[in-house]
Coordinates of C-alpha atoms in Angstrom, one line a residue:
M1 CA 0.0 0.0 0.0
K2 CA 1.2 3.5 -0.9
Y3 CA -0.1 6.9 0.2
N4 CA -0.3 10.2 -1.7
L5 CA -1.7 13.6 -0.9
L6 CA -1.5 17.3 -1.8
I7 CA -1.5 19.8 1.0
G8 CA -3.4 22.8 -0.1
A9 CA -4.6 26.0 1.6
A10 CA -7.4 28.5 1.5
S11 CA -4.8 31.2 1.1
S12 CA -1.1 32.0 1.4
G13 CA 0.0 32.3 5.1
S14 CA -2.2 29.5 6.3
G15 CA 0.8 27.3 7.3
K16 CA 1.2 24.9 4.4
T17 CA 4.9 24.7 4.7
T18 CA 5.0 24.3 8.4
F19 CA 2.5 21.5 8.3
T20 CA 4.2 19.9 5.3
L21 CA 7.5 19.8 7.0
G22 CA 6.1 18.4 10.2
L23 CA 4.2 15.7 8.3
L24 CA 7.3 14.8 6.2
R25 CA 9.4 14.4 9.3
A26 CA 6.7 12.5 11.2
L27 CA 6.3 10.0 8.3
K28 CA 10.1 9.7 8.0
N29 CA 10.2 8.9 11.7
R30 CA 7.6 6.2 11.2
G31 CA 9.9 4.4 8.7
G32 CA 9.5 4.0 4.9
K33 CA 10.6 6.3 2.1
V34 CA 9.0 9.7 1.9
R35 CA 9.1 11.6 -1.4
P36 CA 8.2 15.4 -1.2
F37 CA 6.9 17.4 -4.2
K38 CA 6.3 21.1 -4.6
C39 CA 3.7 22.7 -6.8
G40 CA 5.1 25.7 -8.7
P41 CA 8.6 27.1 -9.3
D42 CA 9.7 27.4 -5.7
Y43 CA 13.3 26.4 -5.0
I44 CA 13.4 27.4 -1.3
D45 CA 10.6 25.2 0.0
T46 CA 12.1 22.2 -1.8
R47 CA 15.3 22.6 0.2
H48 CA 13.3 22.5 3.4
H49 CA 11.5 19.5 2.2
K50 CA 14.8 17.7 1.6
M51 CA 16.0 18.5 5.1
A52 CA 12.7 17.2 6.6
A53 CA 12.3 14.1 4.5
G54 CA 15.9 13.2 3.8
C55 CA 15.0 13.0 0.1
P56 CA 15.2 15.6 -2.7
S57 CA 11.9 17.4 -3.5
V58 CA 10.6 17.6 -7.0
N59 CA 8.8 20.5 -8.6
L60 CA 5.6 20.1 -10.5
D61 CA 4.8 23.1 -12.6
S62 CA 2.3 23.4 -15.4
F63 CA 3.8 26.6 -16.9
M64 CA 7.3 25.3 -17.2
M65 CA 6.4 21.7 -17.9
S66 CA 4.2 19.8 -20.3
E67 CA 1.4 17.7 -18.8
Q68 CA 3.1 14.5 -19.9
H69 CA 6.3 15.5 -18.2
I70 CA 4.4 16.2 -15.0
R71 CA 2.7 12.8 -15.1
N72 CA 6.0 11.0 -15.8
L73 CA 7.8 12.9 -13.0
Y74 CA 5.1 12.1 -10.5
E75 CA 4.7 8.5 -11.5
R76 CA 8.4 7.8 -11.5
Y77 CA 9.2 9.5 -8.2
A78 CA 6.0 8.5 -6.3
L79 CA 6.3 4.8 -7.3
D80 CA 9.7 4.8 -5.7
A81 CA 8.3 5.9 -2.3
D82 CA 5.9 4.8 0.3
Y83 CA 4.6 8.3 0.9
A84 CA 4.2 11.0 -1.7
V85 CA 3.5 14.4 -0.1
T86 CA 3.0 17.4 -2.3
E87 CA 3.0 20.9 -1.0
G88 CA 0.7 23.3 -2.9
V89 CA 1.4 26.9 -3.9
M90 CA -0.6 30.0 -2.6
G91 CA -4.3 29.2 -2.2
L92 CA -5.5 25.9 -3.7
F93 CA -7.1 27.5 -6.8
D94 CA -4.6 30.4 -7.3
G95 CA -2.8 30.2 -10.6
Y96 CA -1.1 32.5 -13.0
D97 CA -4.3 32.7 -15.0
G98 CA -7.4 31.6 -13.0
M99 CA -6.7 27.9 -12.1
Q100 CA -3.9 27.5 -14.7
G101 CA -0.7 26.8 -12.7
S102 CA -2.6 26.2 -9.5
S103 CA -2.3 23.4 -6.9
A104 CA -5.8 22.4 -7.9
E105 CA -4.8 21.9 -11.5
I106 CA -1.9 19.6 -10.4
A107 CA -4.2 17.7 -8.0
G108 CA -6.8 17.2 -10.8
L109 CA -4.2 16.2 -13.4
L110 CA -2.6 13.6 -11.2
H111 CA -5.7 12.5 -9.2
I112 CA -4.1 13.4 -5.9
P113 CA -6.4 13.7 -2.8
V114 CA -6.2 17.1 -1.1
V115 CA -5.9 17.9 2.5
L116 CA -6.8 21.6 3.1
I117 CA -4.9 23.7 5.7
V118 CA -7.1 26.4 7.1
N119 CA -5.9 29.4 9.1
A120 CA -8.3 29.3 12.1
K121 CA -7.0 32.4 13.8
S122 CA -9.8 34.7 14.8
T123 CA -12.5 32.4 13.3
A124 CA -14.6 29.4 14.4
Y125 CA -17.8 28.1 12.9
S126 CA -17.5 30.6 10.0
V127 CA -15.1 28.2 8.3
A128 CA -18.1 26.0 7.4
P129 CA -19.0 27.9 4.2
L130 CA -15.4 28.2 3.3
L131 CA -14.9 24.5 3.6
Y132 CA -18.2 23.8 1.7
G133 CA -17.0 26.0 -1.1
F134 CA -13.6 24.4 -1.4
K135 CA -15.3 20.9 -1.3
N136 CA -17.8 21.6 -4.0
F137 CA -16.3 24.3 -6.3
H138 CA -14.6 21.9 -8.6
K139 CA -15.8 18.4 -8.9
E140 CA -12.5 17.0 -10.1
I141 CA -10.8 18.0 -6.8
N142 CA -11.0 15.3 -4.2
L143 CA -10.9 17.2 -0.9
V144 CA -10.6 14.4 1.8
G145 CA -10.2 16.5 4.9
A146 CA -9.0 19.6 6.7
V147 CA -6.3 20.5 9.2
F148 CA -6.5 23.7 11.1
N149 CA -3.6 26.0 12.0
F150 CA -3.2 28.6 14.8
V151 CA -5.9 26.9 17.0
A152 CA -6.2 28.5 20.4
S153 CA -7.6 25.6 22.4
E154 CA -9.5 22.3 22.4
S155 CA -12.7 24.3 22.8
H156 CA -11.8 26.4 19.7
Y157 CA -11.2 23.1 17.8
S158 CA -14.6 21.8 18.8
F159 CA -16.3 24.7 16.9
L160 CA -14.1 23.9 13.9
K161 CA -15.0 20.2 14.0
Q162 CA -18.7 21.2 14.1
A163 CA -18.1 23.4 11.0
C164 CA -16.5 20.4 9.3
R165 CA -19.4 18.1 10.0
D166 CA -21.9 20.6 8.6
A167 CA -19.8 21.3 5.5
G168 CA -19.2 17.6 4.7
V169 CA -15.4 17.8 5.2
E170 CA -13.6 15.5 7.6
A171 CA -11.7 17.2 10.4
L172 CA -8.2 15.6 10.7
G173 CA -6.7 17.7 13.5
Y174 CA -4.9 20.9 14.1
L175 CA -1.7 22.7 15.0
P176 CA -1.9 24.8 18.1
K177 CA -0.9 28.5 18.1
Q178 CA 2.7 28.4 19.2
A179 CA 5.6 30.8 18.6
D180 CA 8.2 28.0 18.4
V181 CA 6.7 26.5 15.2
E182 CA 7.4 29.6 13.0
I183 CA 10.3 29.7 10.6
P184 CA 12.1 33.0 10.6
S185 CA 11.9 34.9 7.3
R186 CA 14.5 36.1 4.8
H187 CA 13.9 38.7 2.1
L188 CA 13.5 35.9 -0.5
G189 CA 11.1 33.8 1.7
L190 CA 11.7 31.1 4.3
T191 CA 15.2 31.3 5.8
L192 CA 18.1 29.1 4.7
D193 CA 20.2 30.7 7.4
E194 CA 22.7 28.0 8.7
S195 CA 22.3 29.4 12.2
F196 CA 18.7 28.2 12.2
C197 CA 18.5 24.7 13.8
F198 CA 16.3 23.1 11.2
D199 CA 16.3 19.5 12.6
T200 CA 15.1 20.8 16.0
F201 CA 12.4 22.7 14.3
A202 CA 11.3 19.8 12.1
D203 CA 11.2 17.4 15.1
R204 CA 9.2 19.9 17.1
V205 CA 6.5 20.3 14.4
A206 CA 6.5 16.6 13.8
E207 CA 5.8 16.1 17.5
L208 CA 2.8 18.5 17.3
V209 CA 1.5 16.8 14.1
E210 CA 1.7 13.4 15.8
K211 CA -0.1 14.7 18.9
H212 CA -2.8 16.8 17.3
V213 CA -3.4 15.4 13.8
D214 CA -4.9 11.9 13.1
I215 CA -2.1 10.8 10.8
D216 CA -3.5 7.2 10.7
R217 CA -6.9 8.5 9.4
L218 CA -5.2 10.8 7.0
L219 CA -3.3 7.8 5.5
E220 CA -6.5 5.8 5.3
L221 CA -8.0 8.6 3.2
T222 CA -5.0 8.9 0.9
A223 CA -4.0 5.2 0.4
Y224 CA -3.8 3.7 -3.1
H225 CA -2.5 0.6 -4.8
A226 CA 0.3 1.3 -7.2
D227 CA 1.6 -0.7 -10.1
A228 CA 4.3 0.1 -12.6
V229 CA 2.9 2.3 -15.4
P230 CA 3.4 0.9 -18.9
G231 CA 5.6 3.0 -21.1
M232 CA 6.7 5.2 -18.2
I233 CA 10.0 6.9 -19.2
Q234 CA 12.9 6.0 -16.9
P235 CA 16.0 8.1 -16.6
K236 CA 19.0 6.9 -18.6
A237 CA 22.6 6.6 -17.6
A238 CA 25.1 9.2 -18.7
S239 CA 25.2 9.2 -22.5
S240 CA 28.5 11.0 -23.0
S241 CA 31.8 11.8 -21.3
L242 CA 30.8 15.5 -21.0
K243 CA 32.4 17.1 -17.9
I244 CA 29.7 19.2 -16.2
S245 CA 30.5 21.4 -13.2
V246 CA 27.7 22.7 -11.0
A247 CA 28.1 25.4 -8.3
R248 CA 26.6 24.2 -5.0
D249 CA 27.3 25.9 -1.7
A250 CA 25.7 28.3 0.8
A251 CA 25.8 31.1 -1.9
F252 CA 24.6 29.1 -4.9
N253 CA 21.9 26.5 -4.4
F254 CA 18.6 27.3 -6.1
A255 CA 18.4 24.5 -8.6
Y256 CA 15.5 22.4 -9.9
E257 CA 16.0 18.7 -9.0
E258 CA 15.1 17.4 -12.4
N259 CA 17.5 19.9 -14.1
I260 CA 20.3 18.3 -12.1
Q261 CA 19.1 14.8 -12.9
L262 CA 19.2 15.5 -16.6
L263 CA 22.8 16.8 -16.3
H264 CA 23.6 13.4 -14.7
Q265 CA 22.2 11.7 -17.8
L266 CA 24.2 14.0 -20.1
G267 CA 27.6 13.6 -18.5
K268 CA 29.7 13.4 -15.4
V269 CA 28.5 16.0 -12.8
T270 CA 31.0 17.5 -10.4
F271 CA 29.8 20.0 -7.7
F272 CA 32.1 22.8 -6.7
S273 CA 32.1 25.8 -4.4
P274 CA 32.8 29.4 -5.6
L275 CA 33.1 30.2 -1.9
K276 CA 35.8 27.6 -0.9
D277 CA 37.4 26.0 -4.0
A278 CA 40.4 27.6 -5.6
A279 CA 39.4 26.9 -9.2
L280 CA 36.9 25.4 -11.5
P281 CA 37.1 21.6 -12.1
E282 CA 38.0 20.6 -15.6
S283 CA 34.7 21.4 -17.5
D284 CA 32.9 21.2 -20.7
F285 CA 29.9 23.0 -19.2
V286 CA 29.5 25.1 -16.0
Y287 CA 26.2 25.9 -14.3
L288 CA 25.9 28.7 -11.8
P289 CA 22.4 28.6 -10.3
G290 CA 20.9 31.3 -8.2
G291 CA 21.1 31.6 -4.4
Y292 CA 22.2 34.2 -1.9
P293 CA 25.6 35.6 -3.1
E294 CA 24.7 38.9 -1.4
L295 CA 25.1 37.2 2.0
Y296 CA 28.7 36.1 1.2
L297 CA 30.1 39.1 -0.6
T298 CA 33.4 39.3 1.3
E299 CA 34.1 35.6 0.9
L300 CA 33.2 35.6 -2.8
A301 CA 35.3 38.7 -3.6
S302 CA 38.3 37.5 -1.7
N303 CA 38.5 34.1 -3.6
R304 CA 40.4 35.7 -6.4
T305 CA 41.7 32.4 -7.9
M306 CA 38.1 31.2 -8.4
L307 CA 37.0 34.5 -10.0
D308 CA 40.0 34.3 -12.4
S309 CA 39.4 30.7 -13.1
I310 CA 35.8 31.3 -14.2
R311 CA 36.7 34.4 -16.2
N312 CA 39.5 32.6 -18.0
Y313 CA 37.2 29.6 -18.7
V314 CA 34.6 31.8 -20.5
E315 CA 37.1 33.9 -22.3
A316 CA 38.6 30.7 -23.7
G317 CA 35.2 29.7 -25.1
G318 CA 33.8 27.6 -22.3
K319 CA 30.0 27.1 -22.0
L320 CA 28.5 28.6 -18.8
L321 CA 24.9 29.1 -17.9
A322 CA 24.2 31.5 -15.0
E323 CA 20.9 32.3 -13.3
C324 CA 19.9 35.2 -11.0
G325 CA 22.5 35.0 -8.2
G326 CA 24.9 33.3 -10.6
M327 CA 24.4 36.1 -13.1
M328 CA 25.1 38.7 -10.4
Y329 CA 28.4 36.9 -9.6
L330 CA 29.5 37.3 -13.2
C331 CA 29.0 41.1 -13.1
S332 CA 31.9 43.6 -12.4
E333 CA 30.7 44.0 -8.9
I334 CA 27.9 43.4 -6.4
K335 CA 26.9 46.3 -4.2
S336 CA 25.5 45.5 -0.7
A337 CA 22.2 47.0 0.6
E338 CA 24.5 49.6 2.2
G339 CA 26.2 50.5 -1.1
E340 CA 29.5 48.9 -0.4
S341 CA 31.1 47.5 -3.6
F342 CA 32.6 44.0 -3.9
P343 CA 34.5 43.0 -7.1
M344 CA 33.2 39.9 -8.8
V345 CA 34.1 37.9 -12.0
G346 CA 33.8 40.8 -14.4
L347 CA 32.5 39.1 -17.5
L348 CA 29.3 41.3 -17.6
N349 CA 30.2 45.0 -17.6
Q350 CA 27.6 46.1 -15.1
S351 CA 26.9 46.3 -11.4
A352 CA 24.4 44.1 -9.5
T353 CA 23.1 46.0 -6.5
M354 CA 21.0 45.2 -3.4
E355 CA 20.4 49.0 -2.8
Q356 CA 16.8 50.1 -2.6
M357 CA 15.6 46.5 -3.0
R358 CA 12.4 45.9 -5.0
L359 CA 10.8 42.6 -5.7
R360 CA 10.6 41.3 -9.3
L361 CA 8.8 38.0 -9.7
G362 CA 6.7 35.9 -12.1
Y363 CA 6.8 33.3 -14.8
R364 CA 8.9 34.2 -17.9
T365 CA 8.8 33.0 -21.5
L366 CA 12.0 34.0 -23.4
H367 CA 12.3 33.9 -27.2
Y368 CA 15.9 33.6 -28.3
K369 CA 16.5 33.0 -32.0
E370 CA 14.1 30.2 -32.9
Y371 CA 14.0 28.8 -29.4
T372 CA 11.5 29.2 -26.5
L373 CA 12.8 29.1 -23.0
K374 CA 10.6 28.8 -19.9
G375 CA 11.4 29.8 -16.3
H376 CA 10.7 32.0 -13.3
E377 CA 12.1 35.3 -12.1
F378 CA 12.3 36.1 -8.4
H379 CA 14.8 38.6 -7.0
Y380 CA 15.2 41.9 -5.1
S381 CA 18.5 43.1 -6.8
R382 CA 18.8 45.0 -10.0
V383 CA 21.6 45.7 -12.5
D384 CA 23.2 49.1 -13.2
T385 CA 25.2 49.4 -16.4
Q386 CA 28.7 50.8 -16.4
G387 CA 28.9 52.7 -19.6
E388 CA 26.9 51.3 -22.5
K389 CA 23.9 49.2 -21.5
L390 CA 24.3 45.5 -22.1
A391 CA 21.8 44.3 -24.7
S392 CA 19.4 41.4 -24.1
V393 CA 19.5 38.7 -26.8
A394 CA 16.0 37.6 -26.0
T395 CA 12.5 39.0 -25.8
A396 CA 10.7 38.2 -22.6
F397 CA 7.0 37.9 -21.7
T398 CA 4.9 37.2 -18.6
A399 CA 2.7 34.1 -18.3
K400 CA -0.2 36.1 -19.7
G401 CA 1.8 37.3 -22.7
S402 CA 2.7 40.9 -21.7
S403 CA 6.2 42.1 -22.6
V404 CA 8.7 42.5 -19.8
D405 CA 12.3 43.7 -19.7
T406 CA 13.8 40.6 -18.1
P407 CA 17.2 40.2 -19.9
L408 CA 19.1 37.3 -21.2
Y409 CA 22.8 38.1 -21.9
R410 CA 25.1 36.4 -24.3
Y411 CA 28.9 36.8 -24.3
K412 CA 30.9 34.2 -26.3
N413 CA 29.4 30.9 -25.0
L414 CA 28.1 32.4 -21.8
L415 CA 24.3 32.7 -21.2
A416 CA 23.2 34.6 -18.2
G417 CA 20.0 36.3 -16.9
Y418 CA 17.6 36.7 -14.0
T419 CA 15.4 33.8 -15.1
H420 CA 15.6 30.5 -13.3
L421 CA 15.2 28.3 -16.4
Y422 CA 13.7 24.8 -16.5
W423 CA 15.3 22.3 -18.9
G424 CA 14.3 18.9 -17.4
D425 CA 11.3 18.4 -19.8
P426 CA 12.5 16.5 -22.9
S427 CA 9.7 17.9 -24.9
R428 CA 10.7 21.5 -24.3
N429 CA 14.5 21.5 -23.9
R430 CA 15.8 21.5 -27.4
W431 CA 17.4 24.9 -26.7
F432 CA 19.4 23.5 -23.9
I433 CA 20.6 20.4 -25.8
D434 CA 21.5 22.5 -28.8
Y435 CA 23.4 24.9 -26.5
L436 CA 25.4 22.1 -25.0
N437 CA 26.2 20.8 -28.5
G438 CA 27.3 24.2 -29.7
K439 CA 24.3 24.8 -32.0
L440 CA 22.7 27.7 -30.1

């Protein structure tokens, strides 16, 4: 017997991530393999999932991925686990265009039962019409139960259970209102600060989930029999001797799991640290993902041998793809929020600055030559040119087709921009394969 569920919410801020992390750790503690998933393009929650479950988390995103790719990903990874737990994004029905891109769309596509997290702060029986609406709004969504967050007392929960009975939604438990089950925030979302003791936090939330949520009943409602799916595409072993180097350390770590898995299929992957290593490994392709370079400016700027190694690699014609924080690292300098300048690689003649931070986010479609690239933009920094403005080689559009000034830079065989690109979908990644083969 296997178990799968999607944790949705009535709105953002309801406690999806906290409950997801507690449930992941509680199931891990019970034994068996837990596989986390995340709806949408988030690369921060997935890192928390991995720490809680001990297993990489996989994104499911209907803007960046085809439906067939989503099905194949879910079937492949879920069949390899005893428990498949998917965390939703925003409110259950919130997408980039109505329901498109929503958690509900993923739940319907993959036939995953939904457990709804409801923020019960300052409300009681009034949750009944809300639950009834979520239960009946879309018939393809199988809402099997509700868990309440920020519950003040057992008496408070009794009103919530009554609301569940009258709305036809099973009450599965609650999380009490407690200050020690809140993750501190960073400017890009949930903290990845190494000073935060994540294991202690995950164990604490798991303890509360075990105590106040009927996990056994939740599993009864989400159990299914799984057989191998005929024709399901399995990952292949490395098909070439391509030497692939991927930055992975505290400064650079925002990468989609399936992107990395595809790299493993295309060659030999070596991880390196721009913070600590002296030079690039021998490479045919280098990937600099996003992250938090602005938190490590002194260390990055002082590692001159690595800066020189990356610059020399690109100047000699090496292929390098850099995204967001990785792109900032390739600029002439990064300025801190206080305006202090730190020299960086210097391949892009512009400054990246954290001064006067302003959020830019959203799905992006980039058109470059005859290729279409899909991804997501999420950052607070901006770039200031030093002299003539660097020209973007691509035109960029939002998910709804509006033009946007998100750049994609090309210098020799370097591609860099703010967009976190997805290339794990075989039906949409011709641009990436051609780039690796020198055809783009």
